mmCIF file of C-alpha atoms and ligand atoms in Angstrom:
data_model
loop_
_atom_site.group_PDB
_atom_site.id
_atom_site.type_symbol
_atom_site.label_atom_id
_atom_site.label_comp_id
_atom_site.label_asym_id
_atom_site.label_seq_id
_atom_site.Cartn_x
_atom_site.Cartn_y
_atom_site.Cartn_z
ATOM 1 C CA MET A 23 96.750 80.903 92.277
ATOM 2 C CA ASN A 24 98.831 81.471 96.357
ATOM 3 C CA PHE A 25 101.914 82.025 94.561
ATOM 4 C CA CYS A 26 103.153 85.823 92.786
ATOM 5 C CA SER A 27 104.764 83.507 89.148
ATOM 6 C CA HIS A 28 106.946 86.243 88.917
ATOM 7 C CA CYS A 29 109.199 86.427 92.819
ATOM 8 C CA GLY A 30 107.445 83.385 94.918
ATOM 9 C CA GLN A 31 106.105 85.223 96.884
ATOM 10 C CA PRO A 32 102.367 85.385 98.518
ATOM 11 C CA VAL A 33 99.887 87.219 96.669
ATOM 12 C CA ARG A 34 96.988 88.602 98.194
ATOM 13 C CA PHE A 35 93.193 88.479 97.191
ATOM 14 C CA ASP A 36 91.751 92.857 96.584
ATOM 15 C CA ILE A 37 90.882 95.203 94.157
ATOM 16 C CA PRO A 38 94.008 97.369 92.933
ATOM 17 C CA GLU A 39 94.192 101.186 92.811
ATOM 18 C CA MET A 40 92.871 102.492 89.568
ATOM 19 C CA ASP A 41 90.301 99.322 89.227
ATOM 20 C CA ASN A 42 87.220 98.056 89.908
ATOM 21 C CA ARG A 43 87.762 94.085 90.692
ATOM 22 C CA PRO A 44 89.760 92.021 93.027
ATOM 23 C CA ARG A 45 93.036 90.433 91.498
ATOM 24 C CA TYR A 46 95.824 88.697 92.647
ATOM 25 C CA LEU A 47 98.931 91.307 93.642
ATOM 26 C CA CYS A 48 101.830 90.376 95.389
ATOM 27 C CA ASP A 49 102.709 93.478 97.077
ATOM 28 C CA GLN A 50 106.223 92.228 97.193
ATOM 29 C CA CYS A 51 107.367 93.134 93.171
ATOM 30 C CA GLY A 52 104.052 94.876 92.929
ATOM 31 C CA THR A 53 102.814 92.744 90.046
ATOM 32 C CA ILE A 54 98.715 92.263 88.986
ATOM 33 C CA HIS A 55 98.200 89.272 87.774
ATOM 34 C CA TYR A 56 95.367 89.228 85.399
ATOM 35 C CA GLN A 57 93.195 86.199 84.525
ATOM 36 C CA ASN A 58 91.546 86.118 81.203
ATOM 37 C CA PRO A 59 88.579 84.190 79.522
ATOM 38 C CA ARG A 60 90.574 81.522 77.279
ATOM 39 C CA LEU A 61 89.813 80.737 73.035
ATOM 40 C CA ILE A 62 88.884 77.291 72.064
ATOM 41 C CA THR A 63 88.797 77.653 68.141
ATOM 42 C CA GLY A 64 87.914 74.707 66.402
ATOM 43 C CA THR A 65 86.111 72.915 63.347
ATOM 44 C CA LEU A 66 82.815 71.766 61.296
ATOM 45 C CA PRO A 67 84.760 69.433 58.749
ATOM 46 C CA VAL A 68 81.946 69.070 55.613
ATOM 47 C CA ALA A 69 82.894 65.723 53.635
ATOM 48 C CA PRO A 70 83.331 66.093 49.090
ATOM 49 C CA ASP A 71 79.641 64.562 49.995
ATOM 50 C CA GLY A 72 78.016 66.815 52.225
ATOM 51 C CA ARG A 73 78.607 65.112 55.075
ATOM 52 C CA ILE A 74 79.518 66.291 58.970
ATOM 53 C CA LEU A 75 82.666 64.761 60.826
ATOM 54 C CA LEU A 76 82.211 64.245 64.047
ATOM 55 C CA CYS A 77 84.809 62.586 66.774
ATOM 56 C CA LYS A 78 84.143 60.294 69.975
ATOM 57 C CA ARG A 79 85.178 62.050 72.430
ATOM 58 C CA ALA A 80 88.334 59.671 74.035
ATOM 59 C CA ILE A 81 88.811 61.345 76.812
ATOM 60 C CA GLU A 82 87.082 63.664 79.570
ATOM 61 C CA PRO A 83 85.254 65.853 80.145
ATOM 62 C CA ARG A 84 82.031 64.226 78.368
ATOM 63 C CA LEU A 85 84.141 60.841 77.621
ATOM 64 C CA GLY A 86 82.080 59.256 74.458
ATOM 65 C CA TYR A 87 79.634 62.009 73.604
ATOM 66 C CA TRP A 88 80.067 62.841 70.187
ATOM 67 C CA THR A 89 82.178 66.140 69.534
ATOM 68 C CA LEU A 90 84.079 68.757 66.673
ATOM 69 C CA PRO A 91 87.581 69.473 66.707
ATOM 70 C CA ALA A 92 88.365 71.604 69.324
ATOM 71 C CA GLY A 93 90.965 72.738 71.304
ATOM 72 C CA PHE A 94 92.533 75.340 73.824
ATOM 73 C CA MET A 95 94.161 78.048 71.251
ATOM 74 C CA GLU A 96 98.071 78.777 71.864
ATOM 75 C CA ASN A 97 99.987 81.586 71.785
ATOM 76 C CA GLY A 98 101.633 82.305 68.555
ATOM 77 C CA GLU A 99 98.782 81.011 66.930
ATOM 78 C CA THR A 100 95.426 82.690 64.339
ATOM 79 C CA THR A 101 92.167 81.415 65.634
ATOM 80 C CA VAL A 102 91.916 80.503 62.390
ATOM 81 C CA GLU A 103 95.716 78.495 62.398
ATOM 82 C CA GLY A 104 94.419 77.425 65.986
ATOM 83 C CA ALA A 105 91.752 75.548 64.777
ATOM 84 C CA LEU A 106 93.005 73.833 61.684
ATOM 85 C CA ARG A 107 96.066 72.184 63.940
ATOM 86 C CA GLU A 108 93.321 71.267 66.812
ATOM 87 C CA THR A 109 90.961 69.034 63.566
ATOM 88 C CA VAL A 110 94.956 67.636 63.129
ATOM 89 C CA GLU A 111 95.523 66.681 66.388
ATOM 90 C CA GLU A 112 91.641 65.508 67.074
ATOM 91 C CA SER A 113 90.547 63.649 63.711
ATOM 92 C CA CYS A 114 94.019 64.234 61.299
ATOM 93 C CA VAL A 115 91.718 66.368 58.874
ATOM 94 C CA ASP A 116 93.327 68.613 57.298
ATOM 95 C CA GLY A 117 90.298 71.234 56.498
ATOM 96 C CA ARG A 118 90.620 73.395 53.878
ATOM 97 C CA ASN A 119 88.501 77.384 52.574
ATOM 98 C CA PRO A 120 88.228 78.708 56.700
ATOM 99 C CA THR A 121 85.310 80.688 57.093
ATOM 100 C CA LEU A 122 83.959 81.679 60.481
ATOM 101 C CA LEU A 123 80.284 80.184 61.851
ATOM 102 C CA SER A 124 80.492 81.081 65.356
ATOM 103 C CA MET A 125 81.563 82.544 68.473
ATOM 104 C CA ILE A 126 80.068 81.020 71.377
ATOM 105 C CA SER A 127 80.808 82.907 74.582
ATOM 106 C CA LEU A 128 80.711 80.341 78.648
ATOM 107 C CA PRO A 129 80.321 83.516 81.126
ATOM 108 C CA GLU A 130 80.786 80.947 83.916
ATOM 109 C CA PHE A 131 83.044 78.977 82.515
ATOM 110 C CA ASP A 132 85.891 81.952 81.275
ATOM 111 C CA GLN A 133 85.353 80.055 77.841
ATOM 112 C CA VAL A 134 84.602 82.095 74.137
ATOM 113 C CA HIS A 135 84.151 78.594 71.728
ATOM 114 C CA VAL A 136 84.903 79.983 68.380
ATOM 115 C CA PHE A 137 84.068 77.356 65.542
ATOM 116 C CA TYR A 138 85.596 77.548 61.494
ATOM 117 C CA ARG A 139 83.748 75.323 58.498
ATOM 118 C CA VAL A 140 86.684 73.814 56.582
ATOM 119 C CA ASP A 141 85.847 71.669 53.312
ATOM 120 C CA MET A 142 87.924 68.329 53.850
ATOM 121 C CA PRO A 143 89.988 67.655 51.119
ATOM 122 C CA ASN A 144 88.891 63.683 51.192
ATOM 123 C CA TYR A 145 87.372 61.047 52.868
ATOM 124 C CA GLU A 146 91.084 60.752 54.844
ATOM 125 C CA PHE A 147 90.016 60.590 58.753
ATOM 126 C CA ASP A 148 91.721 59.217 62.236
ATOM 127 C CA THR A 149 91.553 58.410 65.211
ATOM 128 C CA THR A 150 93.617 59.980 67.755
ATOM 129 C CA PRO A 151 94.583 60.179 71.533
ATOM 130 C CA GLU A 152 91.525 61.830 71.898
ATOM 131 C CA SER A 153 88.935 60.547 69.894
ATOM 132 C CA SER A 154 87.383 57.024 70.401
ATOM 133 C CA VAL A 155 85.896 56.895 67.056
ATOM 134 C CA VAL A 156 85.778 59.609 63.854
ATOM 135 C CA ASP A 157 83.369 59.713 61.283
ATOM 136 C CA LEU A 158 80.956 61.473 58.874
ATOM 137 C CA PHE A 159 77.243 61.922 59.917
ATOM 138 C CA GLU A 160 74.499 62.800 57.342
ATOM 139 C CA ALA A 161 72.392 65.645 58.306
ATOM 140 C CA GLY A 162 69.822 63.809 59.535
ATOM 141 C CA ASP A 163 71.531 61.617 61.371
ATOM 142 C CA ILE A 164 73.250 63.831 64.021
ATOM 143 C CA PRO A 165 73.740 62.349 67.307
ATOM 144 C CA TRP A 166 72.390 65.233 69.308
ATOM 145 C CA GLU A 167 71.219 63.559 72.423
ATOM 146 C CA GLU A 168 75.188 62.754 72.855
ATOM 147 C CA ILE A 169 76.592 65.558 71.587
ATOM 148 C CA ALA A 170 80.203 67.069 74.255
ATOM 149 C CA PHE A 171 78.318 70.648 74.599
ATOM 150 C CA ARG A 172 76.331 73.045 73.909
ATOM 151 C CA THR A 173 77.816 75.085 71.174
ATOM 152 C CA VAL A 174 79.277 72.008 69.140
ATOM 153 C CA SER A 175 75.263 71.819 68.714
ATOM 154 C CA ALA A 176 74.303 74.957 68.764
ATOM 155 C CA THR A 177 76.765 75.609 65.842
ATOM 156 C CA LEU A 178 76.048 72.280 64.229
ATOM 157 C CA ARG A 179 72.623 73.533 64.255
ATOM 158 C CA HIS A 180 73.216 77.205 62.773
ATOM 159 C CA PHE A 181 75.340 75.313 60.372
ATOM 160 C CA LEU A 182 72.240 73.520 58.514
ATOM 161 C CA GLU A 183 70.237 75.602 59.024
ATOM 162 C CA HIS A 184 71.863 77.978 56.554
ATOM 163 C CA ILE A 185 73.107 75.437 55.145
ATOM 164 C CA GLU A 186 72.849 77.408 51.381
ATOM 165 C CA ALA A 187 73.728 80.977 52.750
ATOM 166 C CA ASP A 188 76.763 82.986 50.889
ATOM 167 C CA PRO A 189 78.502 84.246 52.713
ATOM 168 C CA VAL A 190 77.170 81.981 55.882
ATOM 169 C CA PRO A 191 76.040 84.527 58.682
ATOM 170 C CA VAL A 192 78.382 83.803 61.580
ATOM 171 C CA LEU A 193 76.526 82.532 64.799
ATOM 172 C CA ASN A 194 77.068 85.126 68.340
ATOM 173 C CA THR A 195 75.647 84.756 70.971
ATOM 174 C CA ALA A 196 76.126 82.629 75.198
ATOM 175 C CA VAL A 197 75.519 79.688 76.659
ATOM 176 C CA PHE A 198 74.958 79.568 80.395
ATOM 177 C CA ARG A 199 75.017 76.676 83.591
ATOM 178 C CA HIS A 200 71.115 78.610 83.806
ATOM 179 C CA ARG A 201 68.766 80.868 82.248
ATOM 180 C CA ARG A 202 69.754 83.921 83.632
ATOM 181 C CA MET B 299 107.280 83.131 84.573
ATOM 182 C CA ASN B 300 110.015 81.970 87.215
ATOM 183 C CA PHE B 301 107.550 80.529 90.115
ATOM 184 C CA CYS B 302 104.468 78.224 90.595
ATOM 185 C CA SER B 303 101.916 80.412 90.946
ATOM 186 C CA HIS B 304 99.872 76.776 93.707
ATOM 187 C CA CYS B 305 103.233 75.491 95.260
ATOM 188 C CA GLY B 306 105.555 78.838 95.431
ATOM 189 C CA GLN B 307 108.448 76.386 94.107
ATOM 190 C CA PRO B 308 110.190 77.677 90.899
ATOM 191 C CA VAL B 309 109.830 76.224 87.590
ATOM 192 C CA ARG B 310 111.166 74.237 84.038
ATOM 193 C CA PHE B 311 110.179 75.475 80.631
ATOM 194 C CA ASP B 312 109.983 71.947 79.228
ATOM 195 C CA ILE B 313 108.071 70.171 76.606
ATOM 196 C CA PRO B 314 105.674 68.043 79.121
ATOM 197 C CA GLU B 315 104.449 64.183 78.036
ATOM 198 C CA MET B 316 102.100 64.198 75.750
ATOM 199 C CA ASP B 317 103.100 67.707 74.212
ATOM 200 C CA ASN B 318 104.111 69.708 71.432
ATOM 201 C CA ARG B 319 105.422 72.434 72.602
ATOM 202 C CA PRO B 320 107.213 73.677 75.745
ATOM 203 C CA ARG B 321 105.199 74.381 79.493
ATOM 204 C CA TYR B 322 106.480 75.258 82.060
ATOM 205 C CA LEU B 323 106.078 73.189 84.806
ATOM 206 C CA CYS B 324 106.672 72.779 88.550
ATOM 207 C CA ASP B 325 108.349 69.249 89.842
ATOM 208 C CA GLN B 326 107.547 70.079 93.330
ATOM 209 C CA CYS B 327 103.207 70.177 92.202
ATOM 210 C CA GLY B 328 102.498 68.851 89.445
ATOM 211 C CA THR B 329 100.813 71.662 87.642
ATOM 212 C CA ILE B 330 101.274 72.879 84.425
ATOM 213 C CA HIS B 331 101.398 76.130 83.281
ATOM 214 C CA TYR B 332 99.349 76.884 80.252
ATOM 215 C CA GLN B 333 99.585 80.595 78.322
ATOM 216 C CA ASN B 334 97.774 81.084 76.005
ATOM 217 C CA PRO B 335 95.661 84.736 74.121
ATOM 218 C CA ARG B 336 94.240 87.519 75.150
ATOM 219 C CA LEU B 337 91.041 88.217 74.166
ATOM 220 C CA ILE B 338 90.261 92.639 73.662
ATOM 221 C CA THR B 339 87.085 93.680 73.190
ATOM 222 C CA GLY B 340 85.651 96.681 71.752
ATOM 223 C CA THR B 341 82.705 99.086 69.837
ATOM 224 C CA LEU B 342 82.094 100.589 66.886
ATOM 225 C CA PRO B 343 79.807 103.604 68.399
ATOM 226 C CA VAL B 344 77.658 105.041 65.376
ATOM 227 C CA ALA B 345 76.234 107.979 66.190
ATOM 228 C CA PRO B 346 71.968 108.887 65.160
ATOM 229 C CA ASP B 347 73.335 110.722 62.110
ATOM 230 C CA GLY B 348 75.661 108.259 60.897
ATOM 231 C CA ARG B 349 78.875 109.745 62.846
ATOM 232 C CA ILE B 350 81.309 107.305 63.801
ATOM 233 C CA LEU B 351 83.382 107.721 68.170
ATOM 234 C CA LEU B 352 86.721 107.749 67.592
ATOM 235 C CA CYS B 353 88.587 108.058 71.366
ATOM 236 C CA LYS B 354 91.480 110.055 71.758
ATOM 237 C CA ARG B 355 94.358 107.634 74.178
ATOM 238 C CA ALA B 356 94.848 109.132 76.877
ATOM 239 C CA ILE B 357 97.710 106.428 78.262
ATOM 240 C CA GLU B 358 100.567 104.383 76.773
ATOM 241 C CA PRO B 359 101.004 102.682 74.383
ATOM 242 C CA ARG B 360 99.719 104.480 71.487
ATOM 243 C CA LEU B 361 100.128 107.506 73.467
ATOM 244 C CA GLY B 362 97.541 110.793 71.702
ATOM 245 C CA TYR B 363 96.426 108.387 69.252
ATOM 246 C CA TRP B 364 92.819 107.351 68.427
ATOM 247 C CA THR B 365 91.447 104.761 68.063
ATOM 248 C CA LEU B 366 87.189 103.204 69.312
ATOM 249 C CA PRO B 367 86.807 102.185 72.886
ATOM 250 C CA ALA B 368 89.063 98.337 74.029
ATOM 251 C CA GLY B 369 90.155 97.024 76.779
ATOM 252 C CA PHE B 370 90.996 92.781 77.949
ATOM 253 C CA MET B 371 88.176 90.710 78.618
ATOM 254 C CA GLU B 372 87.488 90.096 81.190
ATOM 255 C CA ASN B 373 86.159 86.183 83.010
ATOM 256 C CA GLY B 374 82.576 85.788 83.863
ATOM 257 C CA GLU B 375 82.367 87.660 80.914
ATOM 258 C CA THR B 376 80.229 87.374 76.916
ATOM 259 C CA THR B 377 82.546 89.094 74.713
ATOM 260 C CA VAL B 378 79.412 91.783 74.261
ATOM 261 C CA GLU B 379 79.645 92.685 77.420
ATOM 262 C CA GLY B 380 83.479 93.138 77.730
ATOM 263 C CA ALA B 381 82.882 95.232 74.011
ATOM 264 C CA LEU B 382 80.316 97.838 76.638
ATOM 265 C CA ARG B 383 81.790 97.677 79.414
ATOM 266 C CA GLU B 384 84.760 98.851 77.727
ATOM 267 C CA THR B 385 82.723 101.006 75.602
ATOM 268 C CA VAL B 386 81.589 103.027 78.755
ATOM 269 C CA GLU B 387 84.542 102.888 80.517
ATOM 270 C CA GLU B 388 86.665 105.070 77.689
ATOM 271 C CA SER B 389 84.180 107.242 76.604
ATOM 272 C CA CYS B 390 80.742 107.223 78.489
ATOM 273 C CA VAL B 391 79.114 105.694 76.089
ATOM 274 C CA ASP B 392 76.232 103.295 76.246
ATOM 275 C CA GLY B 393 75.886 100.926 73.575
ATOM 276 C CA ARG B 394 72.856 99.294 71.815
ATOM 277 C CA ASN B 395 72.074 96.417 69.174
ATOM 278 C CA PRO B 396 75.540 95.231 69.266
ATOM 279 C CA THR B 397 76.368 93.206 66.012
ATOM 280 C CA LEU B 398 79.877 91.334 65.507
ATOM 281 C CA LEU B 399 81.986 93.076 62.417
ATOM 282 C CA SER B 400 85.825 91.330 62.948
ATOM 283 C CA MET B 401 87.675 89.447 65.083
ATOM 284 C CA ILE B 402 91.242 89.913 64.242
ATOM 285 C CA SER B 403 93.964 87.747 65.623
ATOM 286 C CA LEU B 404 96.912 89.105 66.406
ATOM 287 C CA PRO B 405 99.869 85.785 66.417
ATOM 288 C CA GLU B 406 102.322 88.225 67.348
ATOM 289 C CA PHE B 407 101.228 90.083 70.304
ATOM 290 C CA ASP B 408 98.839 86.581 71.811
ATOM 291 C CA GLN B 409 96.089 88.911 71.796
ATOM 292 C CA VAL B 410 92.470 88.390 68.984
ATOM 293 C CA HIS B 411 90.388 91.825 68.517
ATOM 294 C CA VAL B 412 86.408 91.124 68.924
ATOM 295 C CA PHE B 413 84.762 95.002 67.369
ATOM 296 C CA TYR B 414 81.019 95.196 67.714
ATOM 297 C CA ARG B 415 79.086 98.024 66.240
ATOM 298 C CA VAL B 416 76.715 99.587 67.928
ATOM 299 C CA ASP B 417 73.980 102.457 67.266
ATOM 300 C CA MET B 418 74.692 105.221 70.423
ATOM 301 C CA PRO B 419 71.111 106.120 71.668
ATOM 302 C CA ASN B 420 71.510 110.542 71.520
ATOM 303 C CA TYR B 421 75.307 111.460 72.336
ATOM 304 C CA GLU B 422 76.106 111.407 75.501
ATOM 305 C CA PHE B 423 80.258 110.476 75.181
ATOM 306 C CA ASP B 424 82.778 111.617 77.541
ATOM 307 C CA THR B 425 86.209 111.905 78.243
ATOM 308 C CA THR B 426 87.233 109.336 80.708
ATOM 309 C CA PRO B 427 91.203 108.742 82.417
ATOM 310 C CA GLU B 428 91.719 106.706 78.995
ATOM 311 C CA SER B 429 90.561 109.003 76.245
ATOM 312 C CA SER B 430 91.697 112.976 76.683
ATOM 313 C CA VAL B 431 89.097 113.192 73.985
ATOM 314 C CA VAL B 432 86.183 111.776 72.779
ATOM 315 C CA ASP B 433 84.856 113.299 69.738
ATOM 316 C CA LEU B 434 82.405 112.135 66.058
ATOM 317 C CA PHE B 435 83.558 111.273 63.108
ATOM 318 C CA GLU B 436 82.481 112.242 59.289
ATOM 319 C CA ALA B 437 83.623 108.527 56.739
ATOM 320 C CA GLY B 438 85.946 111.692 54.961
ATOM 321 C CA ASP B 439 87.472 113.150 58.024
ATOM 322 C CA ILE B 440 88.708 109.871 59.942
ATOM 323 C CA PRO B 441 92.304 110.672 60.868
ATOM 324 C CA TRP B 442 92.886 107.371 59.405
ATOM 325 C CA GLU B 443 97.175 108.684 60.029
ATOM 326 C CA GLU B 444 96.683 108.762 63.610
ATOM 327 C CA ILE B 445 94.881 106.123 64.174
ATOM 328 C CA ALA B 446 96.447 104.003 67.080
ATOM 329 C CA PHE B 447 96.497 99.713 65.845
ATOM 330 C CA ARG B 448 96.153 98.212 62.664
ATOM 331 C CA THR B 449 93.171 95.987 63.468
ATOM 332 C CA VAL B 450 91.177 99.934 64.090
ATOM 333 C CA SER B 451 91.699 101.115 61.040
ATOM 334 C CA ALA B 452 90.941 97.175 59.415
ATOM 335 C CA THR B 453 87.880 97.302 61.782
ATOM 336 C CA LEU B 454 86.971 100.943 60.910
ATOM 337 C CA ARG B 455 88.008 100.368 56.724
ATOM 338 C CA HIS B 456 85.739 96.980 56.658
ATOM 339 C CA PHE B 457 82.329 99.413 58.214
ATOM 340 C CA LEU B 458 83.068 102.255 55.878
ATOM 341 C CA GLU B 459 83.255 99.133 52.663
ATOM 342 C CA HIS B 460 80.042 97.621 54.098
ATOM 343 C CA ILE B 461 77.902 99.902 55.370
ATOM 344 C CA GLU B 462 75.607 99.767 53.033
ATOM 345 C CA ALA B 463 74.647 94.894 54.147
ATOM 346 C CA ASP B 464 72.859 93.236 56.049
ATOM 347 C CA PRO B 465 73.458 91.793 57.618
ATOM 348 C CA VAL B 466 77.104 93.286 58.034
ATOM 349 C CA PRO B 467 79.491 90.316 56.711
ATOM 350 C CA VAL B 468 82.836 89.692 59.686
ATOM 351 C CA LEU B 469 85.817 90.810 59.273
ATOM 352 C CA ASN B 470 88.367 87.908 60.398
ATOM 353 C CA THR B 471 91.815 88.048 59.506
ATOM 354 C CA ALA B 472 94.890 88.231 60.962
ATOM 355 C CA VAL B 473 97.564 91.090 61.390
ATOM 356 C CA PHE B 474 101.461 90.764 61.635
ATOM 357 C CA ARG B 475 104.304 92.709 62.119
ATOM 358 C CA HIS B 476 106.252 91.821 59.314
ATOM 359 C CA ARG B 477 104.610 91.094 56.268
ATOM 360 C CA ARG B 478 105.182 87.089 56.212
HETATM 361 ZN ZN1 LIG C 162 105.880 89.258 92.860
HETATM 362 ZN ZN1 LIG C 163 103.903 73.533 92.245
#
């Protein structure tokens, strides 16, 4: 951030009064520009026969790796609405009965990833501009070495470990680039 | 948003190519300024005798109403770290053993509120610049008519309804200003 988005003057990076961490400050109009983590919402779609849907990424980052449908939550929607919207956008799947599966922090990326288990009402899915291949996998056939993100592999593992549980416990953890 | 925070030129609000919703766009440097929901993290602190800690708000909004300690999650922290930090900042309580209690979307406010149940290791708590009174309440004495936010009352109710459950199920819902 170089300029104030409100008045257009240059900002400085400093600790405001009554605060304890540096923010982008505008001396011209007084605005403090807070920056906060962003939410990624997505789903783990389960087909009527129990197979799991994965998408091969058609875009960077991690182009060519497999992932669950997910993306940035938008203003004006709920976490469930964001997860279902991304599922349509990335796999053309109409997810049903969302149940919360995981909430995983990535503090080094300023992100929180939230995944829901959803039922697929049928076998309808398709590729999209973001997914070059969309396919269903038996638990034993998941390409663990080619999963795009650690939040996705953690969510898949958690789902498989609790596949009989009702309600499914929610995985709440954090992923770090290097172990702390 | 009036100006590009990267280059300082005026922005326009329009739908970018390959997108389906309007964003603030800079024609000068090409930056698309995405705006996303913010996370509020907090706790429901439980004293050794089972009483619940509440804070009377010393600041707007909802000055004078009771709330759970909570605030905006910061970049570089996990949801748990944010919740525990806010608990110290608002009540001087050193929360232990955080377990996820609720994740509630407020789509009209572009927020998601996340609360953890935490154990208080002792009876140490204090007022802060954000809390004019901090006190412990029996379940039967919670001032339901003076609770600051609906996400707080929903989280309190959920906790009391599942006080015997292990693990406690996670409340995942949304709050709307007007019923949809
Ligand atoms: Zn300014
Ligand atoms: Zn610009």
